[in-house]
Amino acid sequence: MKTIIEPFRIKVVEPIRMTTREERTHCIRETHYNLFGLNARDVLIDLLTDSGTSAMSSGQWAGIMRGDESYAGSESYYRFYDAVVDIMPFKHIIPTHQGRAAEKILFSVIGGEGKKIPNNTHFDTTRANVEFTGAEAVDLVIEEGKNPQTVHPFKGNMDVAGLREFIKETGAENIPCVMLTLTNNSGGGQPVSMQNIREVRSLCDEYELPLIIDACRFAENAYFIKLREEGYAGKSVKEIAREIFALADGCTMSAKKDALVNIGGFLCLNNDDWAMSARNLLILTEGFPTYGGLAGRDLEAIAIGLEEVLHEDYLQYRLRSTEYLGEKISAAGVPIVRPVGGHAVYIDAAAFLPHIPKAQFPGQSLAVELYVEGGIRGVEIGSVMFAGAAKMELVRLAIPRRVYTQSHIDYVIEVILEVNRRKDKLRGMKITWEPPVLRHFTAHFDYV
Ligand code: F0G
């Protein structure tokens, strides 16, 4: 098999500012060793997130010029609407400025004290929005999904037996919906199988519960199904995506991921009453229902992105380039969450730095070192982010879509392998200051 090349050529370039180790040592000290505090111009390869960081295509940029900025009933809204229902055949399509705005509106309508919402794993903003209403967010991913080293083709699957128990204990009347996050970001970007979605659907039918999909990375999930699940090799990714959404009653979407845009999101619903309440809330905080916090040009870019993201040469390159990074560092003995997920490689910092106890934040130490060594910015997902609730000590290297070439990734590999050679010298860290909530964004650190 020949090299899987980037299925695009570069029309516009964004220069990267080269920095020296001395400069980076200075910059990171200035931010008290918090990577969120860095000025992005001091970062060489930014793997902080795959959200809102995609490179748009020439087609999308052309669409931006075509954007119709009418307040109500803009043509761009109708193109957006058609593009969404082509894949996600729901009755109501409600644009929002990003994914969490869709979540905030949905849970304001269906959440509240005494309610519980199960999911394979709630993403942070989903959990926060559920809990903000007084409801409880419950994670029910399969056992394999909790262990970094356990290999399973669909590590994002819901524990269906666990879900049944949960429904019996909680009572269906206290569960406004069941959710599935595709792919499971918090568990390593792991996919959910069609069979699992079908099983969750039939359990929902049994108890008359709606199924809502967190669709952020639906295209990557659909391509994993094509590659890994029996009976799907011959289907197009679009057919697979349609099959997924036909099993659900609605979805929340961050267009900043699998719609290949820099801002945007939407909420889809079949339930007329929910949709009416959602639109009423939308008008309060986002805007009129045909633009929902977005410019007409953004809706246009989403419509085009949703079409492009299902191109199979794109998805093949996408999943392969993430896997390539994971494969190379894993072969050199760097422990990672396996198998590699769709949008990111997660280094298991606890296993990588066994001499640094959890209380001294091995993930933070590693993330800082990757920046000092090579200007790479990843993010700690462990005891800094979740304090005592952290189940794993990970450093996530999220790959922006269509942004970096193979030589950028080769460089990232070289930097990680260099840090690997002298990992015994890495030191633990302590927090010297922290805010009352969401400490990872602004906390100060120092070496112990
Ligand atoms: N759901 C999932 C699974 C996500 O990964 C995200 C965002 C959201 C919802 C919220 O969407 O950012 O548009 O409001 N994840 C980003 C990340 C921030 O870095 O993983 P949003």
mmCIF file of N, CA and C in Angstrom, residues 7-14 52-65 255-264 296-306 308-309 314 400-404:
data_model
loop_
_atom_site.group_PDB
_atom_site.id
_atom_site.type_symbol
_atom_site.label_atom_id
_atom_site.label_comp_id
_atom_site.label_asym_id
_atom_site.label_seq_id
_atom_site.Cartn_x
_atom_site.Cartn_y
_atom_site.Cartn_z
ATOM 1 N N PRO A 7 -5.137 14.618 1.426
ATOM 2 C CA PRO A 7 -5.945 14.732 0.206
ATOM 3 C C PRO A 7 -6.298 16.191 -0.097
ATOM 4 N N PHE A 8 -5.329 17.057 -0.066
ATOM 5 C CA PHE A 8 -5.521 18.473 -0.394
ATOM 6 C C PHE A 8 -4.151 19.047 -0.689
ATOM 7 N N ARG A 9 -4.144 20.182 -1.386
ATOM 8 C CA ARG A 9 -2.894 20.928 -1.483
ATOM 9 C C ARG A 9 -3.117 22.274 -0.841
ATOM 10 N N ILE A 10 -2.025 22.997 -0.576
ATOM 11 C CA ILE A 10 -2.113 24.166 0.274
ATOM 12 C C ILE A 10 -2.184 25.434 -0.566
ATOM 13 N N LYS A 11 -3.247 26.224 -0.333
ATOM 14 C CA LYS A 11 -3.442 27.451 -1.117
ATOM 15 C C LYS A 11 -3.042 28.686 -0.321
ATOM 16 N N VAL A 12 -3.263 28.642 0.981
ATOM 17 C CA VAL A 12 -2.928 29.770 1.851
ATOM 18 C C VAL A 12 -2.072 29.205 2.977
ATOM 19 N N VAL A 13 -1.009 29.896 3.352
ATOM 20 C CA VAL A 13 -0.227 29.364 4.468
ATOM 21 C C VAL A 13 -0.228 30.336 5.633
ATOM 22 N N GLU A 14 -0.104 29.762 6.810
ATOM 23 C CA GLU A 14 -0.057 30.544 8.027
ATOM 24 C C GLU A 14 1.310 30.276 8.645
ATOM 25 N N GLY A 52 -12.632 23.791 16.555
ATOM 26 C CA GLY A 52 -12.558 25.154 16.017
ATOM 27 C C GLY A 52 -11.218 25.462 15.371
ATOM 28 N N THR A 53 -10.367 24.451 15.239
ATOM 29 C CA THR A 53 -9.016 24.684 14.721
ATOM 30 C C THR A 53 -8.830 24.116 13.314
ATOM 31 N N SER A 54 -9.911 23.663 12.681
ATOM 32 C CA SER A 54 -9.804 23.082 11.336
ATOM 33 C C SER A 54 -9.392 24.134 10.319
ATOM 34 N N ALA A 55 -8.729 23.681 9.261
ATOM 35 C CA ALA A 55 -8.498 24.557 8.110
ATOM 36 C C ALA A 55 -9.712 24.413 7.201
ATOM 37 N N MET A 56 -10.311 25.524 6.818
ATOM 38 C CA MET A 56 -11.449 25.446 5.902
ATOM 39 C C MET A 56 -10.931 25.288 4.470
ATOM 40 N N SER A 57 -11.790 24.731 3.628
ATOM 41 C CA SER A 57 -11.415 24.478 2.236
ATOM 42 C C SER A 57 -11.681 25.719 1.383
ATOM 43 N N SER A 58 -11.176 25.681 0.162
ATOM 44 C CA SER A 58 -11.470 26.778 -0.769
ATOM 45 C C SER A 58 -12.985 26.864 -1.000
ATOM 46 N N GLY A 59 -13.650 25.703 -1.017
ATOM 47 C CA GLY A 59 -15.105 25.693 -1.175
ATOM 48 C C GLY A 59 -15.795 26.410 -0.027
ATOM 49 N N GLN A 60 -15.319 26.162 1.184
ATOM 50 C CA GLN A 60 -15.931 26.824 2.344
ATOM 51 C C GLN A 60 -15.670 28.332 2.318
ATOM 52 N N TRP A 61 -14.448 28.719 1.958
ATOM 53 C CA TRP A 61 -14.149 30.155 1.893
ATOM 54 C C TRP A 61 -14.993 30.832 0.813
ATOM 55 N N ALA A 62 -15.228 30.121 -0.271
ATOM 56 C CA ALA A 62 -16.094 30.685 -1.315
ATOM 57 C C ALA A 62 -17.512 30.836 -0.762
ATOM 58 N N GLY A 63 -17.946 29.838 0.025
ATOM 59 C CA GLY A 63 -19.265 29.883 0.655
ATOM 60 C C GLY A 63 -19.395 31.071 1.599
ATOM 61 N N ILE A 64 -18.304 31.415 2.264
ATOM 62 C CA ILE A 64 -18.304 32.553 3.191
ATOM 63 C C ILE A 64 -18.725 33.832 2.443
ATOM 64 N N MET A 65 -18.243 33.992 1.241
ATOM 65 C CA MET A 65 -18.600 35.184 0.455
ATOM 66 C C MET A 65 -20.069 35.165 0.053
ATOM 67 N N ALA A 255 -20.197 22.070 15.621
ATOM 68 C CA ALA A 255 -19.721 22.099 14.238
ATOM 69 C C ALA A 255 -18.219 22.379 14.170
ATOM 70 N N LYS A 256 -17.636 22.778 15.313
ATOM 71 C CA LYS A 256 -16.206 23.065 15.401
ATOM 72 C C LYS A 256 -15.360 21.800 15.246
ATOM 73 N N LYS A 257 -16.006 20.639 15.271
ATOM 74 C CA LYS A 257 -15.277 19.385 15.051
ATOM 75 C C LYS A 257 -15.625 18.881 13.645
ATOM 76 N N ASP A 258 -16.594 17.949 13.561
ATOM 77 C CA ASP A 258 -16.847 17.304 12.279
ATOM 78 C C ASP A 258 -17.739 18.098 11.316
ATOM 79 N N ALA A 259 -17.786 19.425 11.423
ATOM 80 C CA ALA A 259 -18.360 20.198 10.318
ATOM 81 C C ALA A 259 -17.266 21.113 9.762
ATOM 82 N N LEU A 260 -16.041 20.914 10.267
ATOM 83 C CA LEU A 260 -14.850 21.563 9.693
ATOM 84 C C LEU A 260 -14.925 23.081 9.665
ATOM 85 N N VAL A 261 -15.479 23.672 10.722
ATOM 86 C CA VAL A 261 -15.537 25.135 10.777
ATOM 87 C C VAL A 261 -14.921 25.642 12.088
ATOM 88 N N ASN A 262 -14.725 26.926 12.170
ATOM 89 C CA ASN A 262 -14.064 27.521 13.328
ATOM 90 C C ASN A 262 -15.041 27.933 14.430
ATOM 91 N N ILE A 263 -16.313 28.048 14.086
ATOM 92 C CA ILE A 263 -17.341 28.315 15.095
ATOM 93 C C ILE A 263 -18.681 27.776 14.590
ATOM 94 N N GLY A 264 -19.518 27.321 15.523
ATOM 95 C CA GLY A 264 -20.851 26.880 15.120
ATOM 96 C C GLY A 264 -21.288 25.613 15.836
ATOM 97 N N GLY A 296 -24.661 34.424 8.803
ATOM 98 C CA GLY A 296 -25.097 33.642 7.640
ATOM 99 C C GLY A 296 -23.924 32.920 7.003
ATOM 100 N N ARG A 297 -22.773 33.607 6.968
ATOM 101 C CA ARG A 297 -21.584 32.992 6.350
ATOM 102 C C ARG A 297 -21.128 31.747 7.110
ATOM 103 N N ASP A 298 -21.333 31.744 8.443
ATOM 104 C CA ASP A 298 -20.952 30.559 9.236
ATOM 105 C C ASP A 298 -21.849 29.374 8.882
ATOM 106 N N LEU A 299 -23.141 29.662 8.688
ATOM 107 C CA LEU A 299 -24.083 28.590 8.331
ATOM 108 C C LEU A 299 -23.702 27.987 6.980
ATOM 109 N N GLU A 300 -23.275 28.849 6.083
ATOM 110 C CA GLU A 300 -22.848 28.423 4.750
ATOM 111 C C GLU A 300 -21.618 27.498 4.864
ATOM 112 N N ALA A 301 -20.654 27.903 5.685
ATOM 113 C CA ALA A 301 -19.426 27.106 5.852
ATOM 114 C C ALA A 301 -19.741 25.748 6.493
ATOM 115 N N ILE A 302 -20.707 25.729 7.417
ATOM 116 C CA ILE A 302 -21.099 24.455 8.048
ATOM 117 C C ILE A 302 -21.717 23.529 6.995
ATOM 118 N N ALA A 303 -22.606 24.103 6.168
ATOM 119 C CA ALA A 303 -23.280 23.287 5.141
ATOM 120 C C ALA A 303 -22.245 22.603 4.251
ATOM 121 N N ILE A 304 -21.225 23.338 3.858
ATOM 122 C CA ILE A 304 -20.201 22.771 2.968
ATOM 123 C C ILE A 304 -19.305 21.788 3.738
ATOM 124 N N GLY A 305 -18.966 22.148 4.989
ATOM 125 C CA GLY A 305 -18.123 21.276 5.813
ATOM 126 C C GLY A 305 -18.765 19.920 6.065
ATOM 127 N N LEU A 306 -20.081 19.911 6.279
ATOM 128 C CA LEU A 306 -20.777 18.646 6.545
ATOM 129 C C LEU A 306 -20.714 17.711 5.340
ATOM 130 N N GLU A 308 -18.119 17.858 3.045
ATOM 131 C CA GLU A 308 -16.698 17.493 2.859
ATOM 132 C C GLU A 308 -16.219 16.457 3.881
ATOM 133 N N VAL A 309 -16.762 16.535 5.105
ATOM 134 C CA VAL A 309 -16.236 15.674 6.170
ATOM 135 C C VAL A 309 -16.555 14.199 5.906
ATOM 136 N N TYR A 314 -10.729 11.837 2.722
ATOM 137 C CA TYR A 314 -10.443 12.698 3.875
ATOM 138 C C TYR A 314 -10.426 11.878 5.171
ATOM 139 N N PRO A 400 -5.636 18.962 14.979
ATOM 140 C CA PRO A 400 -6.558 19.804 14.203
ATOM 141 C C PRO A 400 -6.773 19.203 12.811
ATOM 142 N N ARG A 401 -7.955 19.406 12.256
ATOM 143 C CA ARG A 401 -8.278 18.796 10.966
ATOM 144 C C ARG A 401 -7.684 19.589 9.789
ATOM 145 N N ARG A 402 -6.960 18.896 8.930
ATOM 146 C CA ARG A 402 -6.409 19.449 7.683
ATOM 147 C C ARG A 402 -5.388 20.568 7.912
ATOM 148 N N VAL A 403 -4.733 20.587 9.076
ATOM 149 C CA VAL A 403 -3.858 21.710 9.417
ATOM 150 C C VAL A 403 -2.370 21.356 9.317
ATOM 151 N N TYR A 404 -1.993 20.230 9.888
ATOM 152 C CA TYR A 404 -0.583 19.855 9.915
ATOM 153 C C TYR A 404 -0.304 18.749 8.903
#
